[in-house]
mmCIF file of C-alpha atoms in Angstrom:
data_model
loop_
_atom_site.group_PDB
_atom_site.id
_atom_site.type_symbol
_atom_site.label_atom_id
_atom_site.label_comp_id
_atom_site.label_asym_id
_atom_site.label_seq_id
_atom_site.Cartn_x
_atom_site.Cartn_y
_atom_site.Cartn_z
ATOM 1 C CA ASP A 130 19.561 -9.341 4.239
ATOM 2 C CA GLN A 131 21.263 -7.427 7.054
ATOM 3 C CA GLN A 132 21.090 -3.765 6.073
ATOM 4 C CA VAL A 133 22.925 -2.559 9.181
ATOM 5 C CA LYS A 134 26.083 -4.423 10.163
ATOM 6 C CA GLN A 135 28.461 -4.251 13.053
ATOM 7 C CA ASN A 136 31.392 -6.349 11.979
ATOM 8 C CA SER A 137 33.028 -6.624 15.398
ATOM 9 C CA PRO A 138 30.975 -8.917 17.641
ATOM 10 C CA SER A 139 33.124 -7.975 20.613
ATOM 11 C CA LEU A 140 35.636 -5.359 21.733
ATOM 12 C CA SER A 141 37.785 -5.038 24.863
ATOM 13 C CA VAL A 142 39.179 -1.681 25.953
ATOM 14 C CA GLN A 143 41.225 -0.582 28.953
ATOM 15 C CA GLU A 144 39.450 1.708 31.402
ATOM 16 C CA GLY A 145 40.188 5.356 30.648
ATOM 17 C CA ARG A 146 41.027 4.732 26.993
ATOM 18 C CA ILE A 147 38.854 5.439 23.969
ATOM 19 C CA SER A 148 36.309 2.877 22.768
ATOM 20 C CA ILE A 149 35.420 3.014 19.072
ATOM 21 C CA LEU A 150 32.444 1.009 17.837
ATOM 22 C CA ASN A 151 31.781 0.802 14.119
ATOM 23 C CA CYS A 152 28.664 0.320 12.034
ATOM 24 C CA ASP A 153 28.118 -0.011 8.287
ATOM 25 C CA TYR A 154 24.875 0.207 6.358
ATOM 26 C CA THR A 155 23.828 -0.655 2.838
ATOM 27 C CA ASN A 156 20.497 1.144 2.420
ATOM 28 C CA SER A 157 21.147 4.619 0.975
ATOM 29 C CA MET A 158 17.644 5.687 2.093
ATOM 30 C CA PHE A 159 18.689 5.617 5.749
ATOM 31 C CA ASP A 160 18.944 9.202 6.954
ATOM 32 C CA TYR A 161 18.726 9.023 10.745
ATOM 33 C CA PHE A 162 20.950 6.910 12.936
ATOM 34 C CA LEU A 163 20.927 5.984 16.595
ATOM 35 C CA TRP A 164 23.042 4.088 19.084
ATOM 36 C CA TYR A 165 21.504 1.967 21.819
ATOM 37 C CA LYS A 166 23.163 0.258 24.757
ATOM 38 C CA LYS A 167 21.865 -2.962 26.279
ATOM 39 C CA TYR A 168 22.690 -4.565 29.601
ATOM 40 C CA PRO A 169 21.751 -8.217 30.228
ATOM 41 C CA ALA A 170 18.116 -8.733 31.254
ATOM 42 C CA GLU A 171 17.250 -5.142 30.321
ATOM 43 C CA GLY A 172 15.822 -3.482 27.245
ATOM 44 C CA PRO A 173 17.991 -1.304 24.992
ATOM 45 C CA THR A 174 18.596 2.247 26.199
ATOM 46 C CA PHE A 175 18.961 5.171 23.804
ATOM 47 C CA LEU A 176 22.412 6.785 23.840
ATOM 48 C CA ILE A 177 22.850 9.259 21.006
ATOM 49 C CA SER A 178 21.586 9.955 17.498
ATOM 50 C CA ILE A 179 22.646 11.758 14.353
ATOM 51 C CA SER A 180 20.801 13.050 11.337
ATOM 52 C CA SER A 181 22.276 12.642 7.869
ATOM 53 C CA ILE A 182 22.593 16.432 7.552
ATOM 54 C CA LYS A 183 25.353 16.288 10.159
ATOM 55 C CA ASP A 184 28.636 14.425 10.300
ATOM 56 C CA LYS A 185 29.190 14.624 14.049
ATOM 57 C CA ASN A 186 27.149 14.785 17.231
ATOM 58 C CA GLU A 187 28.468 14.927 20.789
ATOM 59 C CA ASP A 188 26.865 14.252 24.127
ATOM 60 C CA GLY A 189 29.247 14.170 27.059
ATOM 61 C CA ARG A 190 31.610 11.216 26.713
ATOM 62 C CA PHE A 191 29.800 9.959 23.609
ATOM 63 C CA THR A 192 30.413 11.179 20.055
ATOM 64 C CA VAL A 193 28.897 9.735 16.912
ATOM 65 C CA PHE A 194 30.512 10.292 13.521
ATOM 66 C CA LEU A 195 28.741 9.751 10.218
ATOM 67 C CA ASN A 196 30.434 9.265 6.848
ATOM 68 C CA LYS A 197 27.616 9.174 4.320
ATOM 69 C CA SER A 198 29.790 8.500 1.308
ATOM 70 C CA ALA A 199 31.227 5.415 2.991
ATOM 71 C CA LYS A 200 27.860 4.470 4.560
ATOM 72 C CA HIS A 201 29.673 4.199 7.873
ATOM 73 C CA LEU A 202 29.127 5.505 11.361
ATOM 74 C CA SER A 203 31.091 5.140 14.545
ATOM 75 C CA LEU A 204 30.546 5.719 18.238
ATOM 76 C CA HIS A 205 33.437 7.037 20.318
ATOM 77 C CA ILE A 206 33.362 6.730 24.088
ATOM 78 C CA VAL A 207 36.056 8.614 25.944
ATOM 79 C CA PRO A 208 37.128 7.998 28.607
ATOM 80 C CA SER A 209 35.763 4.465 28.826
ATOM 81 C CA GLN A 210 34.375 3.420 32.196
ATOM 82 C CA PRO A 211 33.548 -0.031 33.626
ATOM 83 C CA GLY A 212 29.821 0.830 33.510
ATOM 84 C CA ASP A 213 30.111 1.133 29.732
ATOM 85 C CA SER A 214 30.454 -2.651 29.472
ATOM 86 C CA ALA A 215 27.337 -3.679 27.534
ATOM 87 C CA VAL A 216 26.123 -4.645 24.075
ATOM 88 C CA TYR A 217 25.894 -1.671 21.710
ATOM 89 C CA PHE A 218 23.492 -1.615 18.786
ATOM 90 C CA CYS A 219 23.484 0.915 16.004
ATOM 91 C CA ALA A 220 20.137 1.494 14.343
ATOM 92 C CA ALA A 221 18.883 3.335 11.295
ATOM 93 C CA ILE A 222 15.649 4.715 9.939
ATOM 94 C CA ALA A 223 14.720 5.801 6.426
ATOM 95 C CA GLY A 224 12.689 8.947 6.088
ATOM 96 C CA ARG A 225 10.455 11.039 8.321
ATOM 97 C CA GLY A 226 7.328 9.048 7.552
ATOM 98 C CA ASN A 227 8.939 5.739 8.365
ATOM 99 C CA GLU A 228 8.447 4.128 11.746
ATOM 100 C CA LYS A 229 10.705 1.119 11.231
ATOM 101 C CA LEU A 230 13.969 1.166 13.134
ATOM 102 C CA THR A 231 16.465 -1.344 11.730
ATOM 103 C CA PHE A 232 19.039 -2.572 14.222
ATOM 104 C CA GLY A 233 22.583 -3.714 13.617
ATOM 105 C CA THR A 234 23.943 -7.021 14.863
ATOM 106 C CA GLY A 235 25.479 -5.564 18.018
ATOM 107 C CA THR A 236 28.970 -5.290 19.536
ATOM 108 C CA ARG A 237 29.728 -6.486 23.053
ATOM 109 C CA LEU A 238 32.028 -3.939 24.694
ATOM 110 C CA THR A 239 34.047 -4.982 27.728
ATOM 111 C CA ILE A 240 35.927 -2.349 29.689
ATOM 112 C CA ILE A 241 38.914 -3.776 31.527
ATOM 113 C CA PRO A 242 39.612 -2.099 34.893
ATOM 114 C CA ASP B 129 14.075 2.017 36.410
ATOM 115 C CA THR B 130 12.463 1.696 33.020
ATOM 116 C CA GLU B 131 9.461 3.877 32.158
ATOM 117 C CA VAL B 132 8.009 1.163 29.958
ATOM 118 C CA THR B 133 6.723 -1.719 32.068
ATOM 119 C CA GLN B 134 6.308 -5.205 30.656
ATOM 120 C CA THR B 135 4.597 -8.156 32.314
ATOM 121 C CA PRO B 136 5.285 -10.935 32.870
ATOM 122 C CA LYS B 137 9.099 -10.976 32.948
ATOM 123 C CA HIS B 138 9.167 -14.673 32.123
ATOM 124 C CA LEU B 139 6.559 -16.897 30.494
ATOM 125 C CA VAL B 140 6.578 -20.596 29.698
ATOM 126 C CA MET B 141 3.717 -21.861 27.575
ATOM 127 C CA GLY B 142 2.756 -24.957 25.668
ATOM 128 C CA MET B 143 1.949 -24.933 21.975
ATOM 129 C CA THR B 144 -1.783 -25.171 22.657
ATOM 130 C CA ASN B 145 -1.930 -22.402 25.254
ATOM 131 C CA LYS B 146 -3.279 -18.899 24.907
ATOM 132 C CA LYS B 147 -1.417 -16.179 26.774
ATOM 133 C CA SER B 148 -0.935 -12.418 26.604
ATOM 134 C CA LEU B 149 2.021 -10.120 27.051
ATOM 135 C CA LYS B 150 1.316 -6.688 28.481
ATOM 136 C CA CYS B 151 3.085 -3.361 28.118
ATOM 137 C CA GLU B 152 2.339 -0.031 29.788
ATOM 138 C CA GLN B 153 3.801 3.453 29.532
ATOM 139 C CA HIS B 154 2.726 6.697 31.172
ATOM 140 C CA MET B 155 4.984 9.128 29.323
ATOM 141 C CA GLY B 156 2.239 10.318 26.992
ATOM 142 C CA HIS B 157 3.949 8.667 24.045
ATOM 143 C CA ARG B 158 1.777 8.224 20.965
ATOM 144 C CA ALA B 159 3.629 5.376 19.275
ATOM 145 C CA MET B 160 4.132 1.883 20.687
ATOM 146 C CA TYR B 161 6.076 -1.056 19.281
ATOM 147 C CA TRP B 162 6.588 -4.785 19.650
ATOM 148 C CA TYR B 163 10.043 -6.181 18.863
ATOM 149 C CA LYS B 164 11.275 -9.771 18.983
ATOM 150 C CA GLN B 165 14.881 -10.605 19.837
ATOM 151 C CA LYS B 166 16.475 -14.008 19.478
ATOM 152 C CA ALA B 167 19.741 -14.839 21.204
ATOM 153 C CA LYS B 168 22.771 -13.033 19.747
ATOM 154 C CA LYS B 169 20.573 -11.309 17.159
ATOM 155 C CA PRO B 170 19.332 -7.715 16.859
ATOM 156 C CA PRO B 171 15.786 -6.772 17.817
ATOM 157 C CA GLU B 172 13.374 -7.267 14.917
ATOM 158 C CA LEU B 173 10.275 -5.124 14.486
ATOM 159 C CA MET B 174 6.935 -6.915 14.665
ATOM 160 C CA PHE B 175 4.222 -4.265 15.031
ATOM 161 C CA VAL B 176 3.854 -0.490 15.357
ATOM 162 C CA TYR B 177 0.845 1.356 16.752
ATOM 163 C CA SER B 178 0.585 5.069 16.111
ATOM 164 C CA TYR B 179 -2.176 6.989 17.893
ATOM 165 C CA GLU B 180 -3.731 3.630 18.878
ATOM 166 C CA LYS B 181 -3.986 2.437 15.279
ATOM 167 C CA LEU B 182 -1.914 -0.383 13.820
ATOM 168 C CA SER B 183 0.424 1.238 11.318
ATOM 169 C CA ILE B 184 2.979 -1.505 10.670
ATOM 170 C CA ASN B 185 2.679 -5.291 10.675
ATOM 171 C CA GLU B 186 5.965 -6.805 9.539
ATOM 172 C CA SER B 187 4.272 -9.876 8.045
ATOM 173 C CA VAL B 188 4.001 -11.440 11.478
ATOM 174 C CA PRO B 189 2.151 -14.812 11.635
ATOM 175 C CA SER B 190 -1.442 -14.584 12.835
ATOM 176 C CA ARG B 191 -0.630 -16.605 15.956
ATOM 177 C CA PHE B 192 0.628 -13.228 17.254
ATOM 178 C CA SER B 193 -2.204 -10.732 17.680
ATOM 179 C CA PRO B 194 -1.499 -7.190 18.895
ATOM 180 C CA GLU B 195 -3.991 -4.969 20.651
ATOM 181 C CA CYS B 196 -3.810 -1.346 21.764
ATOM 182 C CA PRO B 197 -6.721 -0.716 24.173
ATOM 183 C CA ASN B 198 -5.636 2.880 24.823
ATOM 184 C CA SER B 199 -2.648 5.152 24.368
ATOM 185 C CA SER B 200 -0.880 3.778 27.465
ATOM 186 C CA LEU B 201 -1.363 0.054 26.950
ATOM 187 C CA LEU B 202 -0.181 -2.447 24.397
ATOM 188 C CA ASN B 203 -0.907 -6.167 24.467
ATOM 189 C CA LEU B 204 0.392 -9.075 22.441
ATOM 190 C CA HIS B 205 -1.951 -12.073 22.399
ATOM 191 C CA LEU B 206 -0.290 -15.422 21.772
ATOM 192 C CA HIS B 207 -2.009 -18.583 20.517
ATOM 193 C CA ALA B 208 -0.719 -21.856 19.117
ATOM 194 C CA LEU B 209 2.898 -20.774 19.191
ATOM 195 C CA GLN B 210 5.794 -22.890 17.996
ATOM 196 C CA PRO B 211 9.036 -23.640 19.867
ATOM 197 C CA GLU B 212 10.903 -21.387 17.424
ATOM 198 C CA ASP B 213 8.835 -18.450 18.744
ATOM 199 C CA SER B 214 10.818 -18.635 21.973
ATOM 200 C CA ALA B 215 12.571 -15.274 22.292
ATOM 201 C CA LEU B 216 12.745 -12.027 24.229
ATOM 202 C CA TYR B 217 9.754 -9.844 23.366
ATOM 203 C CA LEU B 218 10.437 -6.159 23.783
ATOM 204 C CA CYS B 219 7.882 -3.385 23.983
ATOM 205 C CA ALA B 220 8.876 0.207 23.227
ATOM 206 C CA SER B 221 7.275 3.599 22.982
ATOM 207 C CA SER B 222 8.202 6.923 21.419
ATOM 208 C CA GLN B 223 6.832 10.422 21.730
ATOM 209 C CA GLU B 224 5.927 10.598 18.081
ATOM 210 C CA ARG B 225 7.118 8.636 15.086
ATOM 211 C CA ALA B 226 10.436 6.807 15.425
ATOM 212 C CA TYR B 227 12.177 9.436 13.266
ATOM 213 C CA ASN B 228 13.608 12.079 15.605
ATOM 214 C CA SER B 229 11.897 10.474 18.578
ATOM 215 C CA PRO B 230 14.042 7.803 20.277
ATOM 216 C CA LEU B 231 12.372 4.616 21.394
ATOM 217 C CA HIS B 232 12.143 3.823 25.090
ATOM 218 C CA PHE B 233 12.243 0.086 25.664
ATOM 219 C CA GLY B 234 10.890 -2.060 28.447
ATOM 220 C CA ASN B 235 12.972 -4.874 29.924
ATOM 221 C CA GLY B 236 11.161 -7.468 27.896
ATOM 222 C CA THR B 237 9.300 -10.732 28.444
ATOM 223 C CA ARG B 238 11.415 -13.871 28.088
ATOM 224 C CA LEU B 239 9.081 -16.359 26.367
ATOM 225 C CA THR B 240 9.719 -20.096 26.195
ATOM 226 C CA VAL B 241 7.398 -22.270 24.120
ATOM 227 C CA THR B 242 7.509 -25.965 25.005
#
């Protein structure tokens, strides 16, 4: 039972354009969401997070949007750069006392120079 | 450079072997995690240690035995593994609980069970 889903296994975007990665979740108890980026042969690296009390969070070129009613979040990267080519995982956690991070299935982003 | 160090990077072991994976962090983080990742799948939580005590065991088979000797070290002892246990094993740490405290991952140990 995959509670966090990323329906696009891969995405290709031209350098300089906007990359939009999507994530859907089914567990209504999730209230904190994160995006991680993973290069081959490396562990995931934290990118940006958002609490369910917000609907948007920005950090430089990265913006995460949360639509609680649709149980959907997205990561926008603008402008996209070749170094952004990686696998992106969204992740979710339910409640302050919970220590379990549930990861999505991942989207491989390729930035075309 | 990652601040969570995992050794070895690669490990090949037979089904009768006993081996250990090691993880170290010096960021003063109080929570440490073991995740397992199969090819083209998301990382799956195995164990969580909080303040050196085991707080989560995700029904992991007993052939995997975690140990947290101190707040900087986390081991995963392996015994009588099966070929299907071959995967990337990721260690992570966080300042406090995972909520509001992003996990920092190591680069993993690529385990092959023959």
